[in-house]
Tab-separated table of C-alpha atoms and ligand atoms in Angstrom:
chain	number	residue	atom	x	y	z
A	182	UNK	CA	13.838	45.275	12.175
A	183	UNK	CA	16.533	42.921	13.512
A	184	UNK	CA	19.988	43.719	12.154
A	185	UNK	CA	21.542	40.292	12.589
A	186	UNK	CA	20.980	36.988	10.758
A	187	UNK	CA	18.787	34.736	12.875
A	188	UNK	CA	20.871	31.693	11.958
A	189	UNK	CA	24.498	32.830	12.184
A	190	UNK	CA	24.398	36.278	13.805
A	191	UNK	CA	26.239	37.943	10.901
A	192	UNK	CA	25.004	41.281	9.577
A	193	UNK	CA	21.549	40.916	8.011
A	194	UNK	CA	21.195	41.234	4.222
A	195	UNK	CA	17.403	41.106	4.211
A	196	UNK	CA	14.421	41.199	6.544
A	197	UNK	CA	11.322	39.156	5.649
A	198	UNK	CA	8.448	40.812	7.545
A	199	UNK	CA	5.911	38.060	6.781
A	200	UNK	CA	8.179	35.573	8.592
A	201	UNK	CA	9.664	38.119	11.042
A	202	UNK	CA	13.032	36.838	9.890
A	203	UNK	CA	16.349	38.604	9.262
A	204	UNK	CA	18.992	36.698	7.277
A	205	UNK	CA	22.497	37.207	5.932
A	206	UNK	CA	23.051	36.806	2.201
A	207	UNK	CA	24.123	33.168	2.408
A	208	UNK	CA	21.267	32.073	4.639
A	209	UNK	CA	18.712	34.028	2.616
A	210	UNK	CA	19.862	32.268	-0.580
A	211	UNK	CA	19.735	28.894	1.164
A	212	UNK	CA	16.237	29.469	2.565
A	213	UNK	CA	14.876	30.885	-0.698
A	214	UNK	CA	16.077	27.920	-2.729
A	215	UNK	CA	14.715	25.509	-0.152
A	216	UNK	CA	11.236	27.071	-0.341
A	217	UNK	CA	11.251	26.678	-4.133
A	218	UNK	CA	12.603	23.107	-4.037
A	219	UNK	CA	10.036	22.158	-1.366
A	220	UNK	CA	7.232	23.545	-3.562
A	221	UNK	CA	8.452	21.442	-6.497
A	222	UNK	CA	8.604	18.295	-4.373
A	223	UNK	CA	5.425	18.736	-2.322
A	224	UNK	CA	3.303	19.478	-5.351
A	225	UNK	CA	4.975	16.798	-7.466
A	226	UNK	CA	5.855	19.293	-10.187
A	227	UNK	CA	8.765	17.339	-11.679
A	228	UNK	CA	11.738	15.204	-10.678
A	229	UNK	CA	15.381	15.168	-11.724
A	230	UNK	CA	14.531	12.608	-14.412
A	231	UNK	CA	12.077	14.939	-16.158
A	232	UNK	CA	12.870	17.258	-19.009
A	233	UNK	CA	11.895	20.693	-17.706
A	234	UNK	CA	11.461	23.706	-19.926
A	235	UNK	CA	11.628	27.139	-18.287
A	236	UNK	CA	9.625	29.826	-20.077
A	237	UNK	CA	12.188	32.609	-19.964
A	238	UNK	CA	11.138	36.253	-20.251
A	239	UNK	CA	14.387	37.872	-19.078
A	240	UNK	CA	12.724	39.246	-15.927
A	241	UNK	CA	14.112	38.508	-12.440
A	242	UNK	CA	11.534	35.772	-11.828
A	243	UNK	CA	12.089	33.405	-14.729
A	244	UNK	CA	15.857	34.077	-14.678
A	245	UNK	CA	15.954	33.318	-10.935
A	246	UNK	CA	13.923	30.155	-11.469
A	247	UNK	CA	16.225	28.938	-14.232
A	248	UNK	CA	19.227	29.650	-11.999
A	249	UNK	CA	17.817	27.677	-9.067
A	250	UNK	CA	16.906	24.669	-11.240
A	251	UNK	CA	20.303	24.591	-12.919
A	252	UNK	CA	22.133	25.036	-9.611
A	253	UNK	CA	20.279	22.054	-8.124
A	254	UNK	CA	20.942	19.667	-10.993
A	255	UNK	CA	17.603	19.547	-12.825
A	256	UNK	CA	17.486	18.596	-16.494
A	257	UNK	CA	16.559	22.059	-17.686
A	258	UNK	CA	16.424	24.050	-20.901
A	259	UNK	CA	14.795	27.395	-21.667
A	260	UNK	CA	12.428	28.859	-24.207
A	261	UNK	CA	12.384	32.558	-24.987
A	262	UNK	CA	9.772	34.075	-27.273
A	263	UNK	CA	10.858	37.247	-29.021
A	264	UNK	CA	7.619	39.190	-29.249
A	265	UNK	CA	9.106	42.142	-31.152
A	266	UNK	CA	8.212	44.659	-28.428
A	267	UNK	CA	9.850	47.697	-30.079
A	268	UNK	CA	12.739	49.406	-28.244
A	269	UNK	CA	12.139	47.361	-25.065
A	270	UNK	CA	12.927	44.162	-26.984
A	271	UNK	CA	16.555	45.149	-27.633
A	272	UNK	CA	17.372	45.185	-23.918
A	273	UNK	CA	15.467	41.911	-23.383
A	274	UNK	CA	17.452	40.187	-26.152
A	275	UNK	CA	20.748	41.363	-24.618
A	276	UNK	CA	19.741	40.010	-21.224
A	277	UNK	CA	18.757	36.645	-22.727
A	278	UNK	CA	22.281	36.382	-24.220
A	279	UNK	CA	23.789	37.106	-20.807
A	280	UNK	CA	21.522	34.563	-19.086
A	281	UNK	CA	22.438	31.840	-21.607
A	282	UNK	CA	26.126	32.549	-21.031
A	283	UNK	CA	25.935	32.790	-17.260
A	284	UNK	CA	23.825	29.657	-16.716
A	285	UNK	CA	25.203	27.508	-19.546
A	286	UNK	CA	21.614	26.390	-20.193
A	287	UNK	CA	20.547	25.983	-23.832
A	288	UNK	CA	18.033	28.725	-24.680
A	289	UNK	CA	15.714	28.210	-27.641
A	290	UNK	CA	14.699	31.516	-29.198
A	291	UNK	CA	11.517	31.795	-31.145
A	292	UNK	CA	10.587	34.943	-33.037
A	293	UNK	CA	6.895	35.739	-33.450
A	294	UNK	CA	7.603	37.979	-36.441
A	295	UNK	CA	9.717	35.356	-38.198
A	296	UNK	CA	7.086	32.641	-37.852
A	297	UNK	CA	3.836	34.576	-38.106
A	298	UNK	CA	4.893	37.743	-39.963
A	299	UNK	CA	3.537	39.972	-37.217
A	300	UNK	CA	4.878	41.422	-33.944
A	301	UNK	CA	3.056	42.046	-30.679
A	302	UNK	CA	2.547	45.845	-31.074
A	303	UNK	CA	0.834	45.160	-34.424
A	304	UNK	CA	-1.497	42.663	-32.719
A	305	UNK	CA	-2.239	45.274	-30.019
A	306	UNK	CA	-3.245	47.743	-32.747
A	307	UNK	CA	-5.557	45.162	-34.311
A	308	UNK	CA	-7.190	44.271	-30.992
A	309	UNK	CA	-7.688	47.618	-29.291
A	310	UNK	CA	-10.795	46.351	-27.549
A	311	UNK	CA	-8.729	43.931	-25.488
A	312	UNK	CA	-6.036	44.920	-22.987
A	313	UNK	CA	-2.528	44.272	-24.431
A	314	UNK	CA	-1.691	41.925	-21.521
A	315	UNK	CA	-4.628	39.705	-22.421
A	316	UNK	CA	-3.653	39.483	-26.110
A	317	UNK	CA	0.003	38.903	-25.199
A	318	UNK	CA	-0.897	36.292	-22.571
A	319	UNK	CA	-2.990	34.281	-25.034
A	320	UNK	CA	-0.235	34.303	-27.667
A	321	UNK	CA	2.484	33.365	-25.156
A	322	UNK	CA	0.498	30.556	-23.537
A	323	UNK	CA	-0.282	29.024	-26.924
A	324	UNK	CA	3.269	29.225	-28.283
A	325	UNK	CA	4.900	28.048	-25.062
A	326	UNK	CA	2.669	24.949	-24.993
A	327	UNK	CA	3.080	24.208	-28.698
A	328	UNK	CA	6.874	24.522	-28.638
A	329	UNK	CA	7.219	22.599	-25.371
A	330	UNK	CA	5.222	19.793	-26.965
A	331	UNK	CA	7.460	19.783	-30.037
A	332	UNK	CA	10.553	19.785	-27.809
A	333	UNK	CA	9.256	16.798	-25.852
A	334	UNK	CA	9.255	18.577	-22.463
A	335	UNK	CA	7.693	16.775	-19.490
A	336	UNK	CA	6.813	20.067	-17.794
A	337	UNK	CA	6.915	23.789	-18.480
A	338	UNK	CA	7.895	25.968	-15.522
A	339	UNK	CA	6.959	29.654	-15.495
A	340	UNK	CA	8.174	32.454	-13.238
A	341	UNK	CA	4.771	33.278	-11.717
A	342	UNK	CA	5.314	34.185	-8.067
A	343	UNK	CA	3.091	34.748	-5.050
A	344	UNK	CA	2.246	38.334	-6.057
A	345	UNK	CA	1.140	37.180	-9.531
A	346	UNK	CA	-0.920	34.346	-8.104
A	347	UNK	CA	-2.541	36.352	-5.341
A	348	UNK	CA	-3.458	39.275	-7.597
A	349	UNK	CA	-5.146	36.929	-10.082
A	350	UNK	CA	-6.903	35.189	-7.196
A	351	UNK	CA	-8.248	38.473	-5.804
A	352	UNK	CA	-9.204	39.674	-9.275
A	353	UNK	CA	-11.211	36.498	-9.928
A	354	UNK	CA	-12.759	36.627	-6.463
A	355	UNK	CA	-13.840	40.247	-6.963
A	356	UNK	CA	-15.786	39.047	-9.995
A	357	UNK	CA	-16.869	35.791	-8.293
A	358	UNK	CA	-15.626	34.134	-11.449
A	359	UNK	CA	-16.063	30.504	-10.439
A	360	UNK	CA	-14.810	29.134	-13.726
A	361	UNK	CA	-11.493	31.019	-13.494
A	362	UNK	CA	-11.192	30.241	-9.779
A	363	UNK	CA	-11.621	26.558	-10.521
A	364	UNK	CA	-8.894	26.787	-13.155
A	365	UNK	CA	-6.351	28.616	-10.985
A	366	UNK	CA	-3.664	26.200	-9.869
A	367	UNK	CA	0.040	25.927	-9.264
A	368	UNK	CA	0.077	22.685	-11.241
A	369	UNK	CA	-1.901	22.252	-14.449
A	370	UNK	CA	-1.733	18.541	-15.266
A	371	UNK	CA	-1.544	17.131	-18.763
A	372	UNK	CA	-5.263	16.783	-19.509
A	373	UNK	CA	-4.848	16.266	-23.273
A	374	UNK	CA	-2.137	14.624	-25.421
A	375	UNK	CA	-1.388	18.030	-26.961
A	376	UNK	CA	-1.108	19.876	-23.641
A	377	UNK	CA	2.141	19.926	-21.649
A	378	UNK	CA	2.013	20.008	-17.829
A	379	UNK	CA	2.450	23.583	-16.475
A	380	UNK	CA	3.969	24.345	-13.086
A	381	UNK	CA	4.713	27.430	-10.971
A	382	UNK	CA	7.605	26.626	-8.602
A	383	UNK	CA	7.782	30.254	-7.365
A	384	UNK	CA	4.166	30.335	-6.155
A	385	UNK	CA	5.166	30.670	-2.483
A	386	UNK	CA	7.839	33.350	-2.824
A	387	UNK	CA	7.121	37.048	-3.302
A	388	UNK	CA	8.215	39.454	-6.042
A	389	UNK	CA	10.302	41.280	-3.422
A	390	UNK	CA	12.075	38.032	-2.487
A	391	UNK	CA	12.809	37.311	-6.158
A	392	UNK	CA	14.280	40.790	-6.417
A	393	UNK	CA	16.495	40.209	-3.394
A	394	UNK	CA	17.511	36.796	-4.768
A	395	UNK	CA	18.531	38.305	-8.138
A	396	UNK	CA	20.603	40.839	-6.222
A	397	UNK	CA	22.138	38.223	-3.915
A	398	UNK	CA	23.151	35.983	-6.823
A	399	UNK	CA	23.988	38.914	-9.084
A	400	UNK	CA	21.756	37.645	-11.897
A	401	UNK	CA	21.390	39.488	-15.195
A	402	UNK	CA	17.768	40.518	-15.710
A	403	UNK	CA	15.539	43.120	-17.327
A	404	UNK	CA	14.550	45.769	-14.778
A	405	UNK	CA	12.066	47.835	-16.775
A	406	UNK	CA	8.475	46.613	-16.797
A	407	UNK	CA	6.926	45.902	-20.168
A	408	UNK	CA	5.955	49.319	-21.651
A	409	UNK	CA	2.541	47.994	-22.698
A	410	UNK	CA	1.447	46.762	-19.275
A	411	UNK	CA	0.456	50.223	-17.973
A	412	UNK	CA	-3.082	50.647	-16.748
A	413	UNK	CA	-3.587	46.944	-16.266
A	414	UNK	CA	-6.214	46.245	-13.645
A	415	UNK	CA	-3.931	43.620	-12.140
A	416	UNK	CA	-1.269	46.235	-11.408
A	417	UNK	CA	-3.781	48.217	-9.331
A	418	UNK	CA	-4.733	45.041	-7.477
A	419	UNK	CA	-1.046	44.312	-6.812
A	420	UNK	CA	-0.597	47.800	-5.327
A	421	UNK	CA	-3.616	47.257	-3.128
A	422	UNK	CA	-2.234	43.941	-1.898
A	423	UNK	CA	1.164	45.554	-1.219
A	424	UNK	CA	-0.549	48.125	1.009
A	425	UNK	CA	-2.419	45.404	2.874
A	426	UNK	CA	0.779	43.393	3.274
A	427	UNK	CA	2.502	46.431	4.768
A	428	UNK	CA	-0.171	46.835	7.425
A	429	UNK	CA	-0.555	43.122	7.979
A	430	UNK	CA	2.504	41.071	6.885
A	431	UNK	CA	1.639	37.558	5.723
A	432	UNK	CA	-1.739	38.496	4.214
A	433	UNK	CA	-0.754	37.387	0.707
A	434	UNK	CA	0.635	34.052	1.808
A	435	UNK	CA	-2.374	33.264	3.962
A	436	UNK	CA	-4.895	34.247	1.287
A	437	UNK	CA	-3.128	32.055	-1.237
A	438	UNK	CA	-2.498	29.032	1.009
A	439	UNK	CA	-6.067	28.883	2.240
A	440	UNK	CA	-7.478	29.151	-1.253
A	441	UNK	CA	-6.598	25.555	-2.160
A	442	UNK	CA	-8.465	23.739	0.633
A	443	UNK	CA	-11.391	26.098	-0.004
A	444	UNK	CA	-11.299	25.307	-3.714
A	445	UNK	CA	-11.181	21.585	-3.062
A	446	UNK	CA	-14.158	21.780	-0.725
A	447	UNK	CA	-16.434	24.175	-2.566
A	448	UNK	CA	-15.315	24.577	-6.151
A	449	UNK	CA	-14.077	21.288	-7.581
A	450	UNK	CA	-16.726	19.537	-9.584
A	451	UNK	CA	-14.526	16.624	-10.640
A	452	UNK	CA	-15.335	17.162	-14.293
A	453	UNK	CA	-12.321	17.414	-16.594
A	454	UNK	CA	-12.535	20.381	-19.010
A	455	UNK	CA	-14.319	19.489	-22.242
A	456	UNK	CA	-11.677	20.010	-24.903
A	457	UNK	CA	-11.903	19.598	-28.649
A	458	UNK	CA	-9.432	20.370	-31.413
A	459	UNK	CA	-9.271	23.794	-33.054
A	460	UNK	CA	-10.724	23.713	-36.574
A	461	UNK	CA	-7.760	25.751	-37.852
A	462	UNK	CA	-4.641	24.526	-36.020
A	463	UNK	CA	-5.773	21.319	-34.316
A	464	UNK	CA	-4.638	22.391	-30.847
A	465	UNK	CA	-6.948	21.739	-27.870
A	466	UNK	CA	-9.554	24.383	-27.111
A	467	UNK	CA	-13.039	24.757	-25.642
A	468	UNK	CA	-14.286	26.723	-28.679
A	469	UNK	CA	-14.532	25.810	-32.344
A	470	UNK	CA	-11.533	27.993	-33.192
A	471	UNK	CA	-8.884	28.563	-30.494
A	472	UNK	CA	-8.155	32.016	-29.048
A	473	UNK	CA	-4.721	32.101	-30.691
A	474	UNK	CA	-6.063	31.457	-34.198
A	475	UNK	CA	-8.743	34.112	-33.632
A	476	UNK	CA	-6.097	36.674	-32.633
A	477	UNK	CA	-3.987	35.724	-35.642
A	478	UNK	CA	-7.030	36.382	-37.811
A	479	UNK	CA	-7.235	32.816	-39.052
A	480	UNK	CA	-10.829	32.196	-38.078
B	81	LIG	P1	4.078	37.632	-17.582
B	81	LIG	O1	2.959	37.053	-18.381
B	81	LIG	O2	4.864	38.648	-18.327
B	81	LIG	O3	3.691	38.049	-16.206
B	81	LIG	O4	5.092	36.427	-17.379
B	81	LIG	C1	4.781	35.303	-16.630
B	81	LIG	C2	5.743	34.185	-16.969
B	81	LIG	O5	5.566	33.811	-18.334
B	81	LIG	C3	7.207	34.567	-16.857
B	81	LIG	O6	7.698	34.427	-15.544
B	81	LIG	C4	7.850	33.601	-17.813
B	81	LIG	O7	8.011	32.327	-17.215
B	81	LIG	C5	6.809	33.483	-18.913
B	81	LIG	N1	7.109	34.426	-20.021
B	81	LIG	C6	6.761	35.740	-20.096
B	81	LIG	N2	7.204	36.298	-21.247
B	81	LIG	C7	7.846	35.325	-21.931
B	81	LIG	C8	8.535	35.256	-23.187
B	81	LIG	N3	8.642	36.331	-23.991
B	81	LIG	N4	9.078	34.071	-23.575
B	81	LIG	C9	8.954	32.979	-22.775
B	81	LIG	N5	8.335	32.984	-21.586
B	81	LIG	C10	7.786	34.127	-21.158
B	82	LIG	ZN1	23.478	33.863	8.305
B	83	LIG	ZN1	-6.064	27.238	-33.330
């Protein structure tokens, strides 16, 4: 591993094996932000005129994303959903306070318990047959879209990074799930008046890089993983991909990059998803009653 920054020759702060690149703190920060800004521009995620809402979890990824957008002059606000995750939630709430203070970005807080009379652990108990991450994901996706719509956001940006994207891609490929593969994208356009555009500006940076960035910029963030995520199949897939990446740096990036031309060639059928409105809440869904209303027991 080279010990000197490739750009200025100062002592290296980080080595990026997939790019065979050593950088000092300053040049790492510069490069990292450029990769994210290039992703936003190349994939036409949003412009400086748009109202961007960052879905903020308190983890290094969404905090780092918010920081980059604010630093580069985007019109950004944040939405944090308090899921009532027991003892873990206390630390998350503290971090959200620190992030709001440090960035000066307005953070909207929305409590699941306050609005629906139930917290996430209670929903996990009710739906033991589904993995907690799947229940939690459905609830978060629904609420983030609904609130973003009410707030008049042009786009919602989430902190999904390359490791998230690649593990989902491999998981779907292992099942040859063509419907999910077709749906996987770093930009989900507004296909219905009640759906807000979703974007993933961190799709080409790794979890490790986000960690280094949080360290370099000294960002407050929650370190502990969610206590309910244990045993998730995706975690095992992530470990597998980490091992592969170690033996063959760049595997993740290549797998992900080459997916999109492949998808365009073999998977796109040009048909927009057939959406109708949920019988209970009126939000767009492919079923008669949406997944959120079913979880909330309103069906
Ligand atoms: P996860 O589903 O936990 O892997 O998180 C993926 C992304 O969803 C994060 O990077 C955030 O952008 C967003 N997110 C996760 N949890 C929350 C939350 N409680 N409130 C708002 N956004 C969230
Ligand atoms: Zn340097
Ligand atoms: Zn519904």
